[in-house]
Short mmCIF file of C-alpha atoms in Angstrom, two decimals:
data_model
loop_
_atom_site.label_atom_id
_atom_site.label_comp_id
_atom_site.label_asym_id
_atom_site.label_seq_id
_atom_site.Cartn_x
_atom_site.Cartn_y
_atom_site.Cartn_z
CA MET A 1 -12.37 23.26 1.44
CA ALA A 2 -12.23 21.39 -1.87
CA THR A 3 -8.95 21.13 -3.73
CA ASP A 4 -8.37 20.49 -7.42
CA SER A 5 -5.91 18.28 -9.29
CA TYR A 6 -5.29 17.47 -12.92
CA LEU A 7 -5.68 13.77 -13.65
CA PRO A 8 -5.07 11.96 -16.97
CA GLU A 9 -8.07 10.87 -18.97
CA GLY A 10 -7.94 9.25 -22.36
CA ALA A 11 -5.36 9.97 -25.00
CA GLY A 12 -3.59 13.05 -23.83
CA ARG A 13 -6.61 14.83 -22.31
CA CYS A 14 -6.95 16.05 -18.72
CA ARG A 15 -10.01 16.44 -16.58
CA LEU A 16 -10.50 18.53 -13.47
CA VAL A 17 -11.55 16.31 -10.57
CA ARG A 18 -12.77 17.69 -7.27
CA HIS A 19 -11.87 15.94 -4.02
CA SER A 20 -14.63 15.33 -1.51
CA PHE A 21 -14.76 13.66 1.88
CA PRO A 22 -12.90 10.32 1.50
CA LEU A 23 -15.63 8.05 2.92
CA LEU A 24 -15.11 5.49 0.16
CA GLU A 25 -11.38 5.29 0.86
CA ILE A 26 -11.78 5.10 4.64
CA VAL A 27 -14.47 2.41 4.62
CA THR A 28 -12.50 0.25 2.19
CA LEU A 29 -8.89 0.71 3.24
CA LEU A 30 -9.22 0.60 7.03
CA PRO A 31 -9.94 -3.16 7.02
CA MET A 32 -7.02 -3.68 4.61
CA ALA A 33 -4.75 -1.81 7.03
CA GLY A 34 -5.92 -4.02 9.88
CA THR A 35 -5.02 -7.20 8.03
CA TYR A 36 -1.42 -6.06 7.62
CA LEU A 37 -1.07 -5.47 11.37
CA TYR A 38 -2.86 -8.66 12.37
CA ASN A 39 0.16 -10.95 12.67
CA ALA A 40 2.18 -8.29 14.50
CA TRP A 41 -0.60 -8.21 17.10
CA ARG A 42 -1.11 -11.98 17.05
CA PHE A 43 2.49 -13.20 17.46
CA SER A 44 5.24 -12.29 19.91
CA PHE A 45 7.94 -12.52 17.22
CA PRO A 46 8.15 -11.22 13.65
CA ALA A 47 7.02 -13.44 10.81
CA GLY A 48 9.38 -14.30 7.99
CA TYR A 49 13.10 -13.67 8.16
CA GLY A 50 15.24 -10.60 8.75
CA GLY A 51 18.39 -11.58 10.60
CA LEU A 52 20.79 -9.97 8.13
CA TYR A 53 18.84 -6.72 8.14
CA ALA A 54 18.66 -6.77 11.94
CA LEU A 55 22.41 -7.31 12.25
CA MET A 56 23.20 -4.46 9.85
CA ALA A 57 20.82 -2.11 11.66
CA GLU A 58 22.38 -2.91 15.04
CA ILE A 59 25.85 -2.29 13.62
CA LEU A 60 24.70 1.08 12.26
CA ALA A 61 23.16 1.95 15.62
CA ARG A 62 26.63 1.56 17.16
CA GLN A 63 28.58 3.12 14.27
CA PRO A 64 26.37 5.24 12.01
CA PHE A 65 29.18 7.08 10.22
CA PRO A 66 31.23 6.26 8.33
CA LEU A 67 29.59 3.14 6.93
CA PRO A 68 31.16 0.02 8.46
CA ALA A 69 33.41 -1.92 6.11
CA GLN A 70 32.01 -5.39 6.74
CA ILE A 71 29.03 -7.34 8.07
CA PRO A 72 30.18 -10.39 10.05
CA PHE A 73 28.93 -14.01 9.98
CA TYR A 74 26.77 -13.94 6.85
CA GLY A 75 28.17 -14.84 3.48
CA PRO A 76 29.51 -16.99 5.25
CA GLY A 77 32.34 -15.38 7.19
CA GLY A 78 31.48 -11.75 6.45
CA ILE A 79 30.33 -9.64 3.51
CA PRO A 80 31.08 -6.07 2.39
CA PHE A 81 28.71 -3.44 3.75
CA ALA A 82 27.53 -2.57 0.26
CA TYR A 83 23.83 -2.92 0.95
CA PRO A 84 21.72 0.24 0.42
CA PRO A 85 21.48 1.62 3.97
CA LEU A 86 18.46 3.93 4.15
CA ALA A 87 15.93 1.52 5.69
CA LEU A 88 18.69 0.16 7.92
CA TYR A 89 19.37 3.66 9.25
CA LEU A 90 15.66 4.01 9.95
CA ALA A 91 15.73 0.78 11.96
CA ALA A 92 18.92 1.91 13.70
CA LEU A 93 17.18 5.12 14.76
CA PHE A 94 14.45 3.14 16.48
CA VAL A 95 16.65 0.51 18.13
CA GLY A 96 19.39 2.99 19.05
CA PRO A 97 18.28 6.41 20.32
CA LEU A 98 14.61 5.39 20.71
CA HIS A 99 15.45 2.07 22.44
CA VAL A 100 12.86 -0.01 20.57
CA PRO A 101 13.72 -3.74 20.74
CA MET A 102 14.92 -4.97 17.37
CA LEU A 103 12.50 -7.88 17.18
CA GLY A 104 9.66 -5.57 18.18
CA TYR A 105 10.60 -3.19 15.39
CA LEU A 106 10.66 -6.03 12.87
CA ARG A 107 7.19 -7.09 14.04
CA TRP A 108 5.45 -3.77 13.58
CA ALA A 109 7.40 -1.58 11.14
CA PRO A 110 6.72 -3.55 7.94
CA GLY A 111 2.95 -3.49 8.45
CA VAL A 112 2.92 0.21 9.27
CA VAL A 113 4.94 1.07 6.16
CA CYS A 114 2.67 -1.17 4.06
CA ILE A 115 -0.29 0.93 5.21
CA LEU A 116 1.50 4.06 4.02
CA THR A 117 2.19 2.27 0.75
CA MET A 118 -1.54 1.55 0.36
CA ALA A 119 -2.09 5.30 0.37
CA ALA A 120 0.70 5.74 -2.18
CA VAL A 121 -0.78 3.06 -4.47
CA TYR A 122 -4.13 4.84 -4.19
CA LEU A 123 -2.52 8.10 -5.33
CA LEU A 124 -0.78 6.32 -8.21
CA GLY A 125 -4.00 4.56 -9.22
CA ARG A 126 -5.96 7.78 -9.12
CA GLN A 127 -3.28 9.56 -11.10
CA TRP A 128 -3.32 6.78 -13.69
CA THR A 129 -7.08 6.35 -14.04
CA GLY A 130 -8.49 9.71 -12.92
CA ASP A 131 -11.05 7.81 -10.85
CA ARG A 132 -11.31 7.37 -7.09
CA LEU A 133 -13.24 4.11 -7.27
CA LYS A 134 -10.77 2.54 -9.69
CA ALA A 135 -7.89 3.57 -7.44
CA VAL A 136 -9.54 2.04 -4.36
CA VAL A 137 -10.31 -1.20 -6.20
CA ALA A 138 -6.68 -1.38 -7.37
CA VAL A 139 -5.44 -1.06 -3.78
CA VAL A 140 -7.74 -3.87 -2.63
CA ILE A 141 -6.55 -6.14 -5.45
CA VAL A 142 -2.85 -5.46 -4.88
CA PHE A 143 -2.85 -5.78 -1.10
CA SER A 144 -5.13 -8.81 -1.03
CA ALA A 145 -2.27 -10.75 -2.63
CA GLU A 146 -0.45 -12.97 -0.16
CA ILE A 147 2.73 -12.50 -2.21
CA VAL A 148 2.65 -8.78 -1.42
CA TYR A 149 2.33 -9.51 2.30
CA SER A 150 5.08 -12.14 2.35
CA TYR A 151 7.53 -9.78 0.64
CA HIS A 152 6.61 -6.58 2.45
CA GLY A 153 4.56 -7.30 5.59
CA THR A 154 6.97 -9.71 7.29
CA ALA A 155 10.37 -9.06 8.90
CA SER A 156 12.23 -8.62 5.61
CA GLY A 157 9.64 -5.98 4.79
CA SER A 158 11.50 -3.69 7.18
CA VAL A 159 13.55 -2.95 4.05
CA ARG A 160 11.34 -4.06 1.16
CA SER A 161 8.21 -2.20 2.27
CA VAL A 162 10.20 1.03 2.53
CA ALA A 163 11.59 0.41 -0.96
CA LEU A 164 8.10 -0.24 -2.32
CA LEU A 165 6.82 2.99 -0.77
CA TRP A 166 9.52 5.07 -2.44
CA THR A 167 9.01 3.19 -5.72
CA VAL A 168 5.29 3.92 -5.87
CA LEU A 169 5.78 7.57 -4.88
CA ALA A 170 8.47 7.96 -7.56
CA ALA A 171 6.08 6.55 -10.17
CA TYR A 172 3.31 8.87 -8.94
CA PHE A 173 5.41 12.03 -9.09
CA SER A 174 6.87 11.00 -12.46
CA LEU A 175 3.39 10.71 -13.93
CA ARG A 176 2.54 14.12 -12.47
CA ALA A 177 5.67 15.60 -14.02
CA TYR A 178 4.95 14.20 -17.49
CA ILE A 179 1.48 15.78 -17.48
CA GLN A 180 3.28 19.14 -17.90
CA ASP A 181 1.21 21.24 -15.56
CA ARG A 182 2.61 24.41 -14.01
CA LEU A 183 4.17 22.44 -11.14
CA TRP A 184 6.08 19.97 -13.31
CA PRO A 185 9.54 21.05 -12.04
CA VAL A 186 8.44 20.34 -8.47
CA HIS A 187 7.02 16.96 -9.43
CA ALA A 188 10.13 16.07 -11.43
CA GLY A 189 12.32 16.97 -8.47
CA LEU A 190 10.18 14.91 -6.10
CA ALA A 191 10.27 11.99 -8.54
CA GLY A 192 14.07 12.20 -8.64
CA LEU A 193 14.21 12.38 -4.85
CA CYS A 194 12.03 9.27 -4.51
CA LEU A 195 14.13 7.51 -7.15
CA ALA A 196 17.22 8.22 -5.06
CA LEU A 197 15.47 7.02 -1.90
CA THR A 198 14.50 3.82 -3.70
CA ALA A 199 18.10 3.17 -4.77
CA LEU A 200 19.26 3.91 -1.23
CA THR A 201 16.85 1.29 0.11
CA HIS A 202 16.81 -1.70 -2.28
CA LEU A 203 18.48 -1.99 -5.69
CA THR A 204 15.96 -4.48 -7.09
CA TYR A 205 13.18 -1.94 -6.67
CA ALA A 206 15.32 0.71 -8.35
CA ALA A 207 15.93 -1.68 -11.24
CA PHE A 208 12.16 -2.09 -11.54
CA LEU A 209 11.48 1.64 -11.27
CA VAL A 210 13.97 3.04 -13.79
CA PRO A 211 12.46 1.37 -16.89
CA GLY A 212 9.04 2.56 -15.75
CA ILE A 213 10.19 6.18 -15.61
CA VAL A 214 11.74 5.84 -19.07
CA LEU A 215 8.58 4.26 -20.51
CA MET A 216 6.45 7.03 -19.01
CA ALA A 217 8.34 9.53 -21.15
CA PHE A 218 6.97 7.83 -24.26
CA LEU A 219 3.71 6.20 -23.18
CA ALA A 220 2.19 8.16 -20.29
CA PRO A 221 -1.07 10.04 -20.96
CA GLY A 222 -0.83 13.76 -21.42
CA PRO A 223 0.97 16.17 -23.77
CA ARG A 224 3.43 14.34 -25.99
CA ARG A 225 6.07 16.94 -26.84
CA ALA A 226 9.03 14.60 -27.24
CA LEU A 227 11.87 16.98 -26.37
CA TRP A 228 10.04 18.31 -23.34
CA ARG A 229 9.38 14.79 -22.06
CA LEU A 230 12.98 13.75 -22.63
CA ARG A 231 14.11 16.79 -20.67
CA THR A 232 11.78 15.82 -17.82
CA MET A 233 13.12 12.26 -17.86
CA VAL A 234 16.72 13.49 -17.72
CA ILE A 235 15.91 15.78 -14.79
CA ILE A 236 14.34 12.91 -12.85
CA GLY A 237 17.23 10.55 -13.62
CA LEU A 238 20.03 13.00 -12.85
CA THR A 239 18.35 14.10 -9.62
CA GLY A 240 18.10 10.51 -8.46
CA LEU A 241 21.65 9.68 -9.52
CA LEU A 242 23.19 12.71 -7.82
CA LEU A 243 21.22 12.42 -4.58
CA ALA A 244 22.25 8.78 -4.21
CA ALA A 245 25.88 9.51 -5.16
CA PRO A 246 27.28 9.77 -1.60
CA TRP A 247 26.34 6.14 -1.01
CA TRP A 248 27.16 4.51 -4.34
CA GLY A 249 30.32 6.60 -4.61
CA THR A 250 31.50 5.35 -1.21
CA VAL A 251 30.76 1.73 -2.13
CA MET A 252 32.49 2.03 -5.51
CA ALA A 253 35.55 3.61 -3.92
CA ARG A 254 35.80 0.85 -1.33
CA TYR A 255 34.95 -2.27 -3.30
CA GLY A 256 34.91 -1.33 -6.98
CA PRO A 257 32.14 -2.23 -9.42
CA ALA A 258 32.54 -5.98 -8.78
CA VAL A 259 30.34 -5.87 -5.70
CA PHE A 260 27.38 -4.57 -7.75
CA ILE A 261 28.12 -6.95 -10.62
CA ASN A 262 28.09 -9.87 -8.19
CA ALA A 263 24.76 -8.83 -6.70
CA ALA A 264 23.22 -8.21 -10.12
CA GLY A 265 23.91 -11.78 -11.22
CA THR A 266 21.73 -13.44 -8.57
CA HIS A 267 18.06 -13.95 -7.65
CA GLY A 268 17.02 -14.63 -11.24
CA THR A 269 18.25 -11.32 -12.64
CA GLY A 270 17.93 -11.42 -16.40
CA GLY A 271 14.39 -12.75 -16.31
CA LEU A 272 13.20 -14.32 -19.54
CA LEU A 273 16.24 -12.96 -21.40
CA ALA A 274 18.49 -15.07 -19.20
CA ASP A 275 16.43 -18.16 -20.04
CA VAL A 276 16.12 -17.81 -23.82
CA GLY A 277 18.77 -15.25 -24.77
CA ALA A 278 18.20 -12.72 -27.52
CA ASN A 279 16.26 -15.10 -29.80
CA PRO A 280 13.11 -13.07 -30.65
CA LEU A 281 10.96 -16.14 -31.37
CA GLY A 282 12.13 -17.88 -28.21
CA LEU A 283 11.49 -14.75 -26.19
CA LEU A 284 7.97 -14.48 -27.64
CA ARG A 285 7.22 -18.10 -26.76
CA ALA A 286 8.60 -17.63 -23.25
CA PHE A 287 6.49 -14.51 -22.77
CA LEU A 288 3.33 -16.28 -23.97
CA ARG A 289 4.03 -19.08 -21.50
CA TRP A 290 4.49 -16.50 -18.76
CA TYR A 291 1.22 -14.81 -19.67
CA ALA A 292 -0.67 -18.11 -19.70
CA ASN A 293 0.64 -18.86 -16.21
CA LEU A 294 0.42 -15.32 -14.82
CA GLY A 295 -0.42 -15.46 -11.13
CA ARG A 296 -0.97 -19.23 -11.03
CA THR A 297 0.88 -19.52 -7.73
CA TRP A 298 -0.74 -16.48 -6.09
CA TRP A 299 -3.26 -16.56 -3.30
CA PRO A 300 -6.17 -15.84 -3.57
CA GLY A 301 -6.42 -17.79 -6.82
CA ALA A 302 -8.79 -15.23 -8.34
CA LEU A 303 -5.87 -12.82 -8.60
CA SER A 304 -4.54 -14.80 -11.54
CA GLY A 305 -7.67 -14.11 -13.57
CA LEU A 306 -7.72 -10.48 -12.47
CA ALA A 307 -4.07 -10.00 -13.47
CA ILE A 308 -4.67 -11.54 -16.90
CA LEU A 309 -7.80 -9.41 -17.27
CA GLY A 310 -5.94 -6.24 -16.31
CA PHE A 311 -3.05 -6.90 -18.69
CA ALA A 312 -5.39 -7.70 -21.57
CA TYR A 313 -7.59 -4.70 -20.80
CA GLY A 314 -4.60 -2.39 -20.95
CA LEU A 315 -3.76 -3.71 -24.41
CA ALA A 316 -7.37 -3.52 -25.58
CA ARG A 317 -7.69 0.09 -24.40
CA ARG A 318 -4.34 0.92 -26.01
CA ARG A 319 -3.04 2.11 -22.66
CA TRP A 320 0.43 0.84 -23.40
CA LEU A 321 2.41 2.03 -20.38
CA ILE A 322 1.60 -0.67 -17.85
CA PRO A 323 1.67 -3.62 -20.30
CA ALA A 324 5.04 -2.38 -21.58
CA TRP A 325 6.35 -1.93 -18.03
CA VAL A 326 5.25 -5.45 -17.09
CA THR A 327 6.89 -6.85 -20.21
CA VAL A 328 10.22 -5.14 -19.56
CA THR A 329 10.12 -6.21 -15.90
CA VAL A 330 9.49 -9.87 -16.69
CA ALA A 331 12.08 -9.87 -19.46
CA GLY A 332 14.86 -8.33 -17.39
CA LEU A 333 14.34 -9.07 -13.69
CA GLY A 334 13.90 -12.13 -11.51
CA GLN A 335 11.41 -12.78 -8.72
CA THR A 336 8.97 -10.36 -10.31
CA ASP A 337 5.66 -11.53 -8.78
CA ARG A 338 5.66 -8.58 -6.35
CA PHE A 339 5.91 -6.16 -9.28
CA GLU A 340 3.53 -8.01 -11.60
CA ILE A 341 0.66 -7.84 -9.11
CA LEU A 342 1.28 -4.14 -8.50
CA LEU A 343 1.10 -3.20 -12.18
CA CYS A 344 -1.58 -5.67 -13.24
CA GLY A 345 -3.60 -4.74 -10.15
CA LEU A 346 -3.75 -1.12 -11.31
CA MET A 347 -5.14 -2.20 -14.67
CA ALA A 348 -7.44 -4.81 -13.12
CA GLY A 349 -8.98 -2.13 -10.91
CA GLU A 350 -9.77 -0.08 -13.99
CA ALA A 351 -11.14 -3.10 -15.86
CA LEU A 352 -13.40 -4.24 -13.02
CA VAL A 353 -15.00 -0.85 -12.49
CA ASP A 354 -15.51 -0.28 -16.21
CA LEU A 355 -16.99 -3.77 -16.55
CA ALA A 356 -19.38 -3.20 -13.65
CA ARG A 357 -20.49 0.11 -15.12
CA PHE A 358 -21.02 -1.46 -18.51
CA VAL A 359 -23.02 -4.39 -17.14
CA SER A 360 -25.19 -2.16 -14.99
CA GLY A 361 -25.78 0.18 -17.90
CA VAL A 362 -24.37 3.14 -16.02
CA ALA A 363 -22.79 5.86 -18.10
CA GLY A 364 -20.14 8.18 -16.77
CA ARG A 365 -17.98 8.22 -13.68
CA ALA A 366 -20.34 10.03 -11.36
CA ALA A 367 -23.03 7.35 -11.32
CA LEU A 368 -21.11 4.89 -9.14
CA TRP A 369 -19.60 7.53 -6.95
CA GLY A 370 -20.85 10.92 -6.04
CA ARG A 371 -24.59 10.93 -6.72
CA ASN A 372 -24.91 7.25 -5.90
CA ALA A 373 -22.34 6.38 -3.24
CA VAL A 374 -24.43 3.44 -2.00
CA ALA A 375 -24.13 1.72 -5.36
CA GLY A 376 -20.36 2.15 -5.31
CA LEU A 377 -20.03 0.71 -1.81
CA ALA A 378 -22.35 -2.18 -2.69
CA PHE A 379 -20.20 -2.98 -5.71
CA LEU A 380 -17.07 -3.01 -3.56
CA ALA A 381 -18.67 -5.24 -0.95
CA LEU A 382 -20.00 -7.80 -3.45
CA ALA A 383 -17.07 -7.90 -5.85
CA LEU A 384 -14.10 -7.32 -3.56
CA GLY A 385 -15.30 -8.49 -0.14
CA PRO A 386 -14.57 -12.18 -0.86
CA LEU A 387 -11.19 -11.28 -2.36
CA GLY A 388 -10.19 -9.28 0.73
CA ALA A 389 -11.46 -12.04 3.04
CA LEU A 390 -9.44 -14.69 1.22
CA GLY A 391 -6.41 -12.42 1.28
CA PHE A 392 -6.78 -12.07 5.04
CA ARG A 393 -7.08 -15.85 5.27
CA GLY A 394 -3.73 -16.16 3.51
CA ILE A 395 -2.19 -13.79 6.06
CA GLN A 396 -3.70 -15.88 8.87
CA TRP A 397 -1.94 -18.96 7.49
CA THR A 398 1.45 -17.33 8.05
CA GLU A 399 3.71 -19.45 10.24
CA VAL A 400 6.27 -17.76 12.45
CA GLU A 401 9.51 -19.76 12.63
CA LEU A 402 11.23 -17.43 15.08
CA THR A 403 10.33 -18.56 18.61
CA ALA A 404 11.44 -17.97 22.18
CA ALA A 405 13.13 -21.39 22.14
CA LEU A 406 15.16 -20.48 19.05
CA VAL A 407 16.18 -17.14 20.57
CA ASP A 408 17.19 -18.99 23.76
CA THR A 409 19.28 -21.42 21.70
CA GLY A 410 21.03 -18.55 19.95
CA ARG A 411 21.84 -16.85 23.23
CA TRP A 412 23.28 -20.07 24.65
CA ILE A 413 25.53 -20.55 21.63
CA GLU A 414 26.71 -16.95 21.77
CA GLY A 415 27.53 -17.20 25.46
CA ASN A 416 29.01 -20.71 25.59
CA THR A 417 31.02 -21.26 22.41
CA PRO A 418 34.23 -19.70 21.08
CA PRO A 419 33.70 -16.65 18.82
CA ASP A 420 35.29 -18.44 15.85
CA SER A 421 32.99 -21.47 16.08
CA GLN A 422 31.43 -22.68 12.86
CA TYR A 423 28.09 -24.48 12.80
CA LEU A 424 25.75 -26.29 10.46
CA TYR A 425 21.99 -26.00 10.77
CA LEU A 426 20.40 -29.41 10.21
CA GLY A 427 16.85 -28.33 9.52
CA SER A 428 14.66 -27.51 6.56
CA SER A 429 13.35 -24.04 7.45
CA HIS A 430 14.70 -21.27 5.23
CA ASP A 431 13.66 -18.64 7.78
CA VAL A 432 15.47 -20.33 10.68
CA GLY A 433 18.62 -20.70 8.61
CA GLU A 434 18.59 -16.98 7.84
CA TRP A 435 17.97 -15.95 11.47
CA LEU A 436 20.67 -18.12 13.07
CA PRO A 437 23.83 -16.08 12.24
CA TYR A 438 22.17 -13.04 13.82
CA LEU A 439 20.91 -14.93 16.87
CA THR A 440 24.12 -16.87 17.54
CA HIS A 441 26.72 -14.31 16.39
CA ARG A 442 28.55 -17.27 14.93
CA THR A 443 29.54 -18.19 11.37
CA PRO A 444 27.47 -20.79 9.54
CA GLY A 445 29.14 -23.33 7.29
CA ILE A 446 26.63 -22.40 4.59
CA SER A 447 25.02 -19.01 4.00
CA PRO A 448 23.49 -17.97 0.67
CA TRP A 449 22.14 -14.96 2.58
CA GLY A 450 24.52 -12.12 1.78
CA ALA A 451 26.63 -14.25 -0.57
CA GLU A 452 25.36 -12.29 -3.58
CA TRP A 453 27.72 -9.47 -2.58
CA THR A 454 30.79 -11.74 -2.62
CA GLY A 455 30.20 -13.69 -5.83
CA LYS A 456 29.62 -16.94 -3.91
CA TYR A 457 25.83 -17.06 -4.14
CA ASP A 458 25.58 -19.96 -6.60
CA ARG A 459 28.15 -21.97 -4.65
CA GLU A 460 26.29 -21.47 -1.40
CA ARG A 461 22.97 -22.39 -2.99
CA ASP A 462 24.51 -25.60 -4.34
CA ARG A 463 25.97 -26.45 -0.95
CA LEU A 464 22.64 -25.82 0.72
CA GLY A 465 21.05 -28.31 -1.66
CA GLN A 466 23.70 -30.91 -0.87
CA LEU A 467 23.25 -30.49 2.86
CA SER A 468 19.46 -30.65 2.49
CA ALA A 469 19.84 -34.15 1.04
CA CYS A 470 21.76 -35.20 4.16
CA VAL A 471 19.13 -33.61 6.39
CA SER A 472 16.36 -35.49 4.59
CA ALA A 473 18.24 -38.77 5.06
CA LYS A 474 19.00 -37.99 8.75
CA GLN A 475 22.51 -39.41 8.29
CA VAL A 476 25.36 -37.78 10.20
CA SER A 477 27.89 -39.64 8.03
CA CYS A 478 26.48 -37.77 5.03
CA VAL A 479 26.90 -34.49 6.91
CA GLU A 480 30.51 -35.34 7.79
CA ALA A 481 31.30 -36.26 4.18
CA PHE A 482 29.72 -33.06 2.92
CA ALA A 483 31.62 -30.89 5.41
CA GLY A 484 34.88 -32.57 4.47
CA SER A 485 34.36 -32.14 0.74
CA ALA A 486 33.45 -28.48 1.25
CA GLY A 487 36.48 -27.82 3.45
CA LEU A 488 34.38 -26.76 6.44
CA ASP A 489 35.64 -26.85 10.02
CA VAL A 490 32.32 -27.49 11.74
CA GLY A 491 32.30 -27.67 15.53
CA LEU A 492 28.56 -27.33 16.20
CA LEU A 493 25.40 -28.88 14.81
CA ILE A 494 22.07 -27.14 15.46
CA VAL A 495 19.18 -29.57 15.20
CA PRO A 496 15.40 -29.05 15.60
CA VAL A 497 13.74 -31.59 17.88
CA GLU A 498 11.40 -33.70 15.78
CA GLU A 499 9.73 -36.45 17.79
CA ASN A 500 8.52 -38.31 14.70
CA SER A 501 11.85 -38.13 12.89
CA PRO A 502 14.79 -38.09 15.33
CA TRP A 503 18.45 -38.00 14.36
CA VAL A 504 19.23 -41.52 15.58
CA SER A 505 22.56 -41.63 13.74
CA LEU A 506 23.66 -38.40 15.43
CA GLU A 507 22.60 -39.56 18.89
CA GLN A 508 24.61 -42.76 18.45
CA ASP A 509 27.71 -41.16 16.94
CA ALA A 510 30.53 -40.88 19.47
CA SER A 511 32.08 -38.00 17.51
CA TRP A 512 29.31 -35.67 18.70
CA GLN A 513 28.04 -34.92 22.17
CA LEU A 514 24.82 -33.18 23.22
CA ALA A 515 25.76 -29.76 24.60
CA PHE A 516 22.37 -28.05 24.82
CA ASP A 517 18.72 -29.11 24.75
CA ASN A 518 15.64 -26.99 25.42
CA ARG A 519 13.13 -29.53 24.06
CA SER A 520 12.73 -27.60 20.83
CA TRP A 521 16.37 -27.33 19.78
CA ARG A 522 19.50 -29.35 20.40
CA VAL A 523 23.10 -28.29 19.91
CA TYR A 524 25.75 -30.96 19.41
CA ALA A 525 29.45 -30.19 19.84
CA ARG A 526 32.23 -32.23 18.32
CA THR A 527 33.76 -34.52 20.95
CA GLY A 528 37.16 -33.38 22.13
CA SER A 529 36.86 -29.96 20.48
CA ASP A 530 36.42 -26.58 22.09
CA GLY A 531 32.99 -26.26 20.44
CA ALA A 532 31.24 -25.60 23.75
CA ARG A 533 32.73 -24.13 26.89
#
């Protein structure tokens, strides 16, 4: 039975679109779904890093309510449990009552949620463009980006992918609400609910979403009755604020506003405004530089051109919402690549399909899909097949730093060293450094992971840079001097075995003795200390 929905088209007009069997969506999106599960099937351990999330989820599995006061080890030495807990509760449900191994959950859950997010991006794209083909093309563009996989399809995606799902759904329902159809109160309520769920999962995604909802009130297609749109915006915002209040109220009562202020000042928050200040000319120059370099570091490389095309096409078509949302995001947030590709991908999907229809001389939506489905599928295969294949290649290049040998090393340290032992990790892998506090249940001497909640993030980043110089030089005297200047009481050194670049100075130093060696990792304990039992 066919169903109907109102979809925006042009400046404030709506068109009735009839749904038919989703062959186009199935044929295109099934391979995309498979790519996001490939590494979970291929490797025995999760890609990326997620030790802090895993530790918090295990703590919640043991004590779900009330929220624990502190997370041990990270920070270093412990951090307040101020992190939005929704995705962590989801993980705790699986590893607690359902007895799913934590590392198994971190392998599979991010990819599964990413597949659900593909469907949500399709709905958002269709709502934005009123066109099934454009929505499908947008999904292929967005999820072919390696940056999207690295943020959401790896272990840390156990939180980020859930946040992205709520973010996209909130944007979708907000657009539906602003159209002002007879179900707008329902859509506004659902948008507010998804806004709350976003805030309860990851604050960065909420900070990205809120300006988008505000901009929709002024720039989204559909009826433009200002007071009515403002009322809709207020309903969405208040619903989200109130539904998330039990969490943020608890955190504010425990720790005060400082914990949020500390977190907000890290990870590049402030975007271009933090770099150039409020100087309008400087901000314009910085934005032009950003636009000229948009997507330069993304894989596949063609995404850079598609993102620039999509942004420019939105301006040319006077569809201001997405260009404005991108601009506000880049100006105010840090680490925005994951959001830039999402928004520019939506516009690039529209631009590509319109360009193909123009070049082929086809007029109207129905020609590429409906009466001529073969032409639509051929277009997808020729234009997007290489992009999807290169995106899959980028996923294949993923290296998994978490190994059985590293897990074995962590278990040995946990079982054979005093609980108050402090260690330094003398390696260069970011992922390993993040996993180790969770695997060892010991406090690192340096931990930028979690330090954003304590106000020590910049200090820990600086210390990590200083230690990295010692690691590059392979000089234990440099490590000792660094630990002394930082006031660290280090009893353990965790060292990766590198046959071509051994730590000769450490092996010859009488102050340290080899306590553990599994051919991949070595643990040295300070001589005469109680570093290893």
